[in-house]
Structures are given as C-alpha cells and as structure tokens.
PDB file of C-alpha atoms in Angstrom:
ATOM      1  CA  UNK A1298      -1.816 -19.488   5.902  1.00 94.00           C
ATOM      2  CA  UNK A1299      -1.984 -15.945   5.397  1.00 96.00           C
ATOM      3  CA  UNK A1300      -0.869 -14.341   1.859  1.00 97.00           C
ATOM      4  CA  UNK A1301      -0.706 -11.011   0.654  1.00 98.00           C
ATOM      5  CA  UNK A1302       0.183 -11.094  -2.838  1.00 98.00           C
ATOM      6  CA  UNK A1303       1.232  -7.363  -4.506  1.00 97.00           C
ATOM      7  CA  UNK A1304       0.966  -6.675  -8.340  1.00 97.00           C
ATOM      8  CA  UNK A1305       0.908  -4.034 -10.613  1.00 98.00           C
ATOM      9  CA  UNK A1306       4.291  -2.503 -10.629  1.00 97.00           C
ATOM     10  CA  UNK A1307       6.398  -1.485 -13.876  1.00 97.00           C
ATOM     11  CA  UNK A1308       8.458   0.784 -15.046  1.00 98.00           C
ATOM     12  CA  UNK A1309       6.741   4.118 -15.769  1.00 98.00           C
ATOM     13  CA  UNK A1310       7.602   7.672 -17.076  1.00 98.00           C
ATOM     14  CA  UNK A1311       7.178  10.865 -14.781  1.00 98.00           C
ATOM     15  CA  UNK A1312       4.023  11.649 -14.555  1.00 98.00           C
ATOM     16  CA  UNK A1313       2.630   8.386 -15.410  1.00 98.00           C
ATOM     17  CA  UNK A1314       0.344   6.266 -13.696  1.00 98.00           C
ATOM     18  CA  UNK A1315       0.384   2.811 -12.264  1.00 98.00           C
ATOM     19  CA  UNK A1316      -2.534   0.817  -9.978  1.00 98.00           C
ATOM     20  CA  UNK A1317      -1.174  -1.662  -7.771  1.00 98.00           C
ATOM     21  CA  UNK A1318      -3.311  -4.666  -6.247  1.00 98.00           C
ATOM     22  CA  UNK A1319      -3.242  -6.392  -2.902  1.00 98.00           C
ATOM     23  CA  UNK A1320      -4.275 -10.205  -2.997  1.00 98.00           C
ATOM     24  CA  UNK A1321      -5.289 -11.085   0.717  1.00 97.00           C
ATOM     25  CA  UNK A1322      -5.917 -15.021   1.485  1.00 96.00           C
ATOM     26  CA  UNK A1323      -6.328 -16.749   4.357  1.00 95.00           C
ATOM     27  CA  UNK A1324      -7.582 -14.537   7.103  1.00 94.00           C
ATOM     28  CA  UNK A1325     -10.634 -12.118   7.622  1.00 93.00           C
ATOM     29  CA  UNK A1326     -10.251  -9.288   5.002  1.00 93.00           C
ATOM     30  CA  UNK A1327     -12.958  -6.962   6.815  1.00 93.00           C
ATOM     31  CA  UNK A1328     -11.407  -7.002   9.876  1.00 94.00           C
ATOM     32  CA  UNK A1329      -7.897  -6.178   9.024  1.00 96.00           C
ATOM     33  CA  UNK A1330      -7.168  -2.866   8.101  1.00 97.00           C
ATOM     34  CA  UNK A1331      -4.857  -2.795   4.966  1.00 97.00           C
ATOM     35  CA  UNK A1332      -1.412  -0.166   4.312  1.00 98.00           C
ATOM     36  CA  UNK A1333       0.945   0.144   1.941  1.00 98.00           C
ATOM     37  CA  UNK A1334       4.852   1.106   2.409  1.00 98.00           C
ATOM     38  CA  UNK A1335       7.461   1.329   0.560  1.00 98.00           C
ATOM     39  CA  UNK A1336      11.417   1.310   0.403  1.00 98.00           C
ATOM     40  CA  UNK A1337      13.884   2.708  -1.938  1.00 96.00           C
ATOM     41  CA  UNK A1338      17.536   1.051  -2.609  1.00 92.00           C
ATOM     42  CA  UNK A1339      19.178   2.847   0.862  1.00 95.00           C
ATOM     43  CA  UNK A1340      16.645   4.175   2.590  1.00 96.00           C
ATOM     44  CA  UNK A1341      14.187   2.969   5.508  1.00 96.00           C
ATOM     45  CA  UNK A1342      10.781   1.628   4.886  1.00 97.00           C
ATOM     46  CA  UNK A1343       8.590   4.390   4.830  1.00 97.00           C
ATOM     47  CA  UNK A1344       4.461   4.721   5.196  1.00 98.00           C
ATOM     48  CA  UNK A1345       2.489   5.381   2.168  1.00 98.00           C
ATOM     49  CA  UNK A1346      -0.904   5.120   3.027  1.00 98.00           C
ATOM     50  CA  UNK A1347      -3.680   2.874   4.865  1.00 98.00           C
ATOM     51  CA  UNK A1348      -7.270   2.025   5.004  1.00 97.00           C
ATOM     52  CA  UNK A1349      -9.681   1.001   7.434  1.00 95.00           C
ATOM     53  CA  UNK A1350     -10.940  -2.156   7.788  1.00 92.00           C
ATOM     54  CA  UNK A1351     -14.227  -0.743   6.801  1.00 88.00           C
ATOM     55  CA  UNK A1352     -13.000   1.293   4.004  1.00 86.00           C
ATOM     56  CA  UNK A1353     -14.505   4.535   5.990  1.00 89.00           C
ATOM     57  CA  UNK A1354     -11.083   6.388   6.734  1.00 95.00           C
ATOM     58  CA  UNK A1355      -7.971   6.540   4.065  1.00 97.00           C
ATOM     59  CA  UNK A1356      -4.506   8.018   5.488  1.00 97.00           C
ATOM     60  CA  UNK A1357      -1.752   9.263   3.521  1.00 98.00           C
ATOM     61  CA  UNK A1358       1.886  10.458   3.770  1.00 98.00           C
ATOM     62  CA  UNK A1359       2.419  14.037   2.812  1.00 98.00           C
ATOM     63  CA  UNK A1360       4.807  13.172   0.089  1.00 97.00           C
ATOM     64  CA  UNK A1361       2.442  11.327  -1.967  1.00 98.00           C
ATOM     65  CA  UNK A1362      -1.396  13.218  -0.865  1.00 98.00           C
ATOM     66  CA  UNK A1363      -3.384  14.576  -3.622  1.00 97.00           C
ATOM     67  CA  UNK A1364      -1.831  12.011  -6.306  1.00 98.00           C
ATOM     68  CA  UNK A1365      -2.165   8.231  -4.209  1.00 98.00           C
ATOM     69  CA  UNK A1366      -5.311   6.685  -3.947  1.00 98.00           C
ATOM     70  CA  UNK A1367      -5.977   4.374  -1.122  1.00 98.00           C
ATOM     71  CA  UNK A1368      -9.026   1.735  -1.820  1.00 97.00           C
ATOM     72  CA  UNK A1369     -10.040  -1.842  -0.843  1.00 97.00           C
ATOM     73  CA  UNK A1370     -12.931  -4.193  -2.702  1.00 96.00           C
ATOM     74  CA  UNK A1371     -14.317  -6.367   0.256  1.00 94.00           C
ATOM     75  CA  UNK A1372     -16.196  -8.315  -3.056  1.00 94.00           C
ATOM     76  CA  UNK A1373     -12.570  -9.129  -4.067  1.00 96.00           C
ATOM     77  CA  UNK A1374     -10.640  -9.334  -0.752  1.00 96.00           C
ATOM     78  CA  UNK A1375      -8.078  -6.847  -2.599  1.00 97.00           C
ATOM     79  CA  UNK A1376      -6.546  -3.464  -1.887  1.00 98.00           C
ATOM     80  CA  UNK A1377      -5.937  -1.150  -4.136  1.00 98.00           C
ATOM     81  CA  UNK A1378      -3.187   2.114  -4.759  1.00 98.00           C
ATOM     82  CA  UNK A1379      -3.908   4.675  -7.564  1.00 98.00           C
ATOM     83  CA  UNK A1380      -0.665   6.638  -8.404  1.00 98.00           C
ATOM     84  CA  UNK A1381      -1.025   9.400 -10.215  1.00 98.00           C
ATOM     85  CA  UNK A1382       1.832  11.970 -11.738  1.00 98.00           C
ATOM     86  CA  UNK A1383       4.377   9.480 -10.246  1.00 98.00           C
ATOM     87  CA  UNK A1384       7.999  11.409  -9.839  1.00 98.00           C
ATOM     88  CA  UNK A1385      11.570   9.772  -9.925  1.00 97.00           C
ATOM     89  CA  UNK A1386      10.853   9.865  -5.999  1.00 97.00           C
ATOM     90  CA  UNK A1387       8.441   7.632  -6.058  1.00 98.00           C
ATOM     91  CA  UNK A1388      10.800   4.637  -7.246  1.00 98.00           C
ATOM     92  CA  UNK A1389      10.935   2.054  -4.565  1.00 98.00           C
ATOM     93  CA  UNK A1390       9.676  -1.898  -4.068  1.00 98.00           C
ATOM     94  CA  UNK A1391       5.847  -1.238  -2.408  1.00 98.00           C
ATOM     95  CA  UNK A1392       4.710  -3.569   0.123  1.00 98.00           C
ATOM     96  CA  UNK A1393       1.494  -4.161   1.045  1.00 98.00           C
ATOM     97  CA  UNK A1394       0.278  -4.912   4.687  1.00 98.00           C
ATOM     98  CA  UNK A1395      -2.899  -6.399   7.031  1.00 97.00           C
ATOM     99  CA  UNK A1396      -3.120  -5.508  10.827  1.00 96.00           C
ATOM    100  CA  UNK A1397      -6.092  -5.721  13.077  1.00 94.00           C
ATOM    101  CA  UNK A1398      -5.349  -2.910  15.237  1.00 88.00           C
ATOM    102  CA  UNK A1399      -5.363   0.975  14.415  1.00 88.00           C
ATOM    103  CA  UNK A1400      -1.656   2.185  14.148  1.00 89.00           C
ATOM    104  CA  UNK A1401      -1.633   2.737  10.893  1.00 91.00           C
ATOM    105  CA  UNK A1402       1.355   5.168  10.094  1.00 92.00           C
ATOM    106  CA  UNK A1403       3.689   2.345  12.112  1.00 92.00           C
ATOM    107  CA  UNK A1404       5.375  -0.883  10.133  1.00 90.00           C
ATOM    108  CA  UNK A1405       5.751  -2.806  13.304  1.00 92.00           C
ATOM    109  CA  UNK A1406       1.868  -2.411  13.949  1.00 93.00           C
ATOM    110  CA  UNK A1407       1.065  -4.365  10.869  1.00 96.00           C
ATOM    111  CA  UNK A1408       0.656  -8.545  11.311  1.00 96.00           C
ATOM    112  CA  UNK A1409       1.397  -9.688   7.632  1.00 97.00           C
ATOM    113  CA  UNK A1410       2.961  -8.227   4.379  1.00 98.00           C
ATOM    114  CA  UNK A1411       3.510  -8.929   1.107  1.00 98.00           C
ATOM    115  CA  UNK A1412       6.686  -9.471  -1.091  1.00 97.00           C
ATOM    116  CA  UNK A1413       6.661  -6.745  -2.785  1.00 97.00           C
ATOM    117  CA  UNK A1414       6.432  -5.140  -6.026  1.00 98.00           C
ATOM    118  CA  UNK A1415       8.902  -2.696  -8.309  1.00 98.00           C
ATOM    119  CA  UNK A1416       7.727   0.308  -9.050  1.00 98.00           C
ATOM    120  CA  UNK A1417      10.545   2.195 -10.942  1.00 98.00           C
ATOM    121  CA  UNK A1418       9.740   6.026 -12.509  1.00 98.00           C
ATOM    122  CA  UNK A1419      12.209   7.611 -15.184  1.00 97.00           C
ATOM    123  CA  UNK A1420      12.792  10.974 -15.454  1.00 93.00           C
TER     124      UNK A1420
END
C-alpha cells in the first residue's frame, strides 16, 4: 500500500519560511519522480514544482521560482519543498505526488498523492 504522507505546514508571516516533507512508503522511491501542487479555497489545483526520479532535474512554476526549493533524500525516501519569502498568495493545502512517467507540470500524470498539508501566510 502506497502512502505519501505531507508535513510541515503552519501558519506563517509574509516573508517567512516553511519546509515541507514528503513521507513515501510502499513503492520504489527512485523510480518515481516526486511533485508538489497545491490548491487554494476556490481555485483549481495548480503545479508547484517536481523532481526527477534521480534528483538530476527540478521544475518550477513561475509564480513561486527563485523562492521554492524542490529536493528529495533517496537515504530517507522523502521529498522536500523550501519556501522562502512566502506571500499571502502562497496560502493553499500542498499536496505532494509520485508518478513513474515524465509529465511533470500535469496532476492527472501523477499515480499517488498525499492528503495534504495547510500552509496559511498572513499579511
């Protein structure tokens, strides 16, 4: 049984800084390549960023490039996402995700996700 397990998310000021953590169990963490999305209260699930299964390539969306971190410990079976100077934008639940094929920008690529964790920013 396959779980991806999210933590790390809080309640932060603008320009703060949270780290969230992936758990994966039950499947090959070096072949799946790992993503993160997230959705605010009324909007659409949107692509934050992704990894490779070998940790070589990280993508990002534009809206959060130069202050997200992408990262995965293969030691750990864990994936990682820096955010740094975090906006009132940012607020959404963030969902973390394991595919084994190379779409990486698309939701429905993905095999397995997570339940989610909060990440609120105040202004």
């Amino acid at each position: 049984q396959v779980q991806l397990v999210e933590s790390g998310g809080g309640l932060v000021q603008a320009g703060g800084s949270l780290r969230l953590s992936c758990a994966a169990s039950g499947l090959i963490f070096n072949n799946y390549a790992m993503g993160w999305f997230r959705q605010a209260p009324g909007k659409e699930r949107e692509f934050v960023a992704a990894i490779t299964w070998g940790g070589g390539s990280t993508y990002y969306a534009d809206s959060v490039k130069g202050r997200f971190t992408i990262s995965r410990d293969k030691t750990k079976n864990t994936v990682f996402l820096q955010m740094n100077s975090l906006k009132p934008e940012d607020t959404a639940v963030y969902y973390c995700a394991a595919q084994a094929g190379t779409y990486y920008y698309t939701g429905s690529s993905y095999d397995y996700w997570g339940q989610g964790t909060q990440v609120t920013v105040s202004s």
